[in-house]
XYZ file of C-alpha atoms in Angstrom:
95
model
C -52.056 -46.171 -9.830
C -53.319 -45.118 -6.294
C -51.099 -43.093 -4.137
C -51.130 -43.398 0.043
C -50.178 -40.758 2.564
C -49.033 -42.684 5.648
C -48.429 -41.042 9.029
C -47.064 -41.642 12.286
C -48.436 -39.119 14.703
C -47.825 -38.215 18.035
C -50.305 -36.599 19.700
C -49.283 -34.022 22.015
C -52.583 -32.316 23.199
C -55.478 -34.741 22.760
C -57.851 -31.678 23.075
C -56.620 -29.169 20.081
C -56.541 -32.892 18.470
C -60.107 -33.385 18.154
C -60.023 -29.792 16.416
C -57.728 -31.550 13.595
C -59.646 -34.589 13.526
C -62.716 -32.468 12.626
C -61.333 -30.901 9.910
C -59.274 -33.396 8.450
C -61.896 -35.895 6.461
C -63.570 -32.982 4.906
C -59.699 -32.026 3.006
C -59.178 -35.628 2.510
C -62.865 -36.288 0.332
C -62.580 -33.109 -1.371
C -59.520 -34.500 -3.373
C -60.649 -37.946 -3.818
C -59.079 -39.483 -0.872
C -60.267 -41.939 1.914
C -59.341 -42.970 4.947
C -57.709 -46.607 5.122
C -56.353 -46.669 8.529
C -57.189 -44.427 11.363
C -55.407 -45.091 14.600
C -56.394 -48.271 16.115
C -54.611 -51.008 17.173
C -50.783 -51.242 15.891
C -48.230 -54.235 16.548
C -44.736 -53.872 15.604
C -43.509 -57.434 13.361
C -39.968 -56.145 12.490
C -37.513 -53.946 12.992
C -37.586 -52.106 15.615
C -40.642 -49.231 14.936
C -42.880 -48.025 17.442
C -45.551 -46.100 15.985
C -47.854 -43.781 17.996
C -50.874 -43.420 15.941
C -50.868 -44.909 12.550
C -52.774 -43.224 9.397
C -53.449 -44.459 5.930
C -55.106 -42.302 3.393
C -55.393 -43.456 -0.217
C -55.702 -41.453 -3.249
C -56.210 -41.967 -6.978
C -52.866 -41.210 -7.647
C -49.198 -39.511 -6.536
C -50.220 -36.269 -7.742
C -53.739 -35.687 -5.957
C -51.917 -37.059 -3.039
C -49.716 -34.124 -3.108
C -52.578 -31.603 -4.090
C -54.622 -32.618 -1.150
C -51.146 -31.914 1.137
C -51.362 -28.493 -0.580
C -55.387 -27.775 -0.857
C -56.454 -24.879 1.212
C -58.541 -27.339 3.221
C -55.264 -29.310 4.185
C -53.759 -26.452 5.002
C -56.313 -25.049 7.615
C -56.133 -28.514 9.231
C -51.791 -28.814 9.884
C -51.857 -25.363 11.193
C -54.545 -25.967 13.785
C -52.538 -29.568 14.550
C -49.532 -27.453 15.116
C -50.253 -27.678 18.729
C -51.266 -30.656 19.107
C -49.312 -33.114 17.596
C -45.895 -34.167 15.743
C -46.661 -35.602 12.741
C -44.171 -37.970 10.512
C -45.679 -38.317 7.207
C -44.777 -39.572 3.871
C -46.640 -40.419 0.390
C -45.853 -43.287 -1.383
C -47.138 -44.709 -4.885
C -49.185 -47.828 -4.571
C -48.863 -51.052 -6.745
């Protein structure tokens, strides 16, 4: 069953950004993910939430979710989005 990271980020310092951006997609194909969402437009329908900027990353399944959070590559990326953004992220097992 496939497995989605979903984050709500708020980006602090658009220019250390783009460093995260860069390094991101690389971390995210080496452990079988992809990109579903990627910023872009975002509409609140209930409730009350006001995202920032919105991202959807699927993976095979809970557990390479997780390992991709973990991978070396991952890692490299948060710290150099440690300045540049507050990130609230979850993972979440698909249907």
């Amino acid at each position: 069953m496939p497995a989605y990271i979903i984050a709500d980020v708020n980006v602090t310092n658009p220019a250390a950004y783009e460093n995260y951006k860069k390094l991101t997609p690389n971390a995210v194909a080496k452990n079988g993910g992809r990109f579903i969402a990627r910023g872009g437009q975002a509409e609140e329908l209930e409730g009350g939430w006001q995202p920032n900027r919105v991202v959807i990353l699927e993976f095979p399944d809970y557990a390479t979710a997780k390992a991709f959070y973990d991978s070396p590559e991952y890692r490299e990326a948060r710290e150099a989005r440690k300045a540049a953004a507050d990130f609230r992220m979850i993972v979440v097992d698909g249907a």
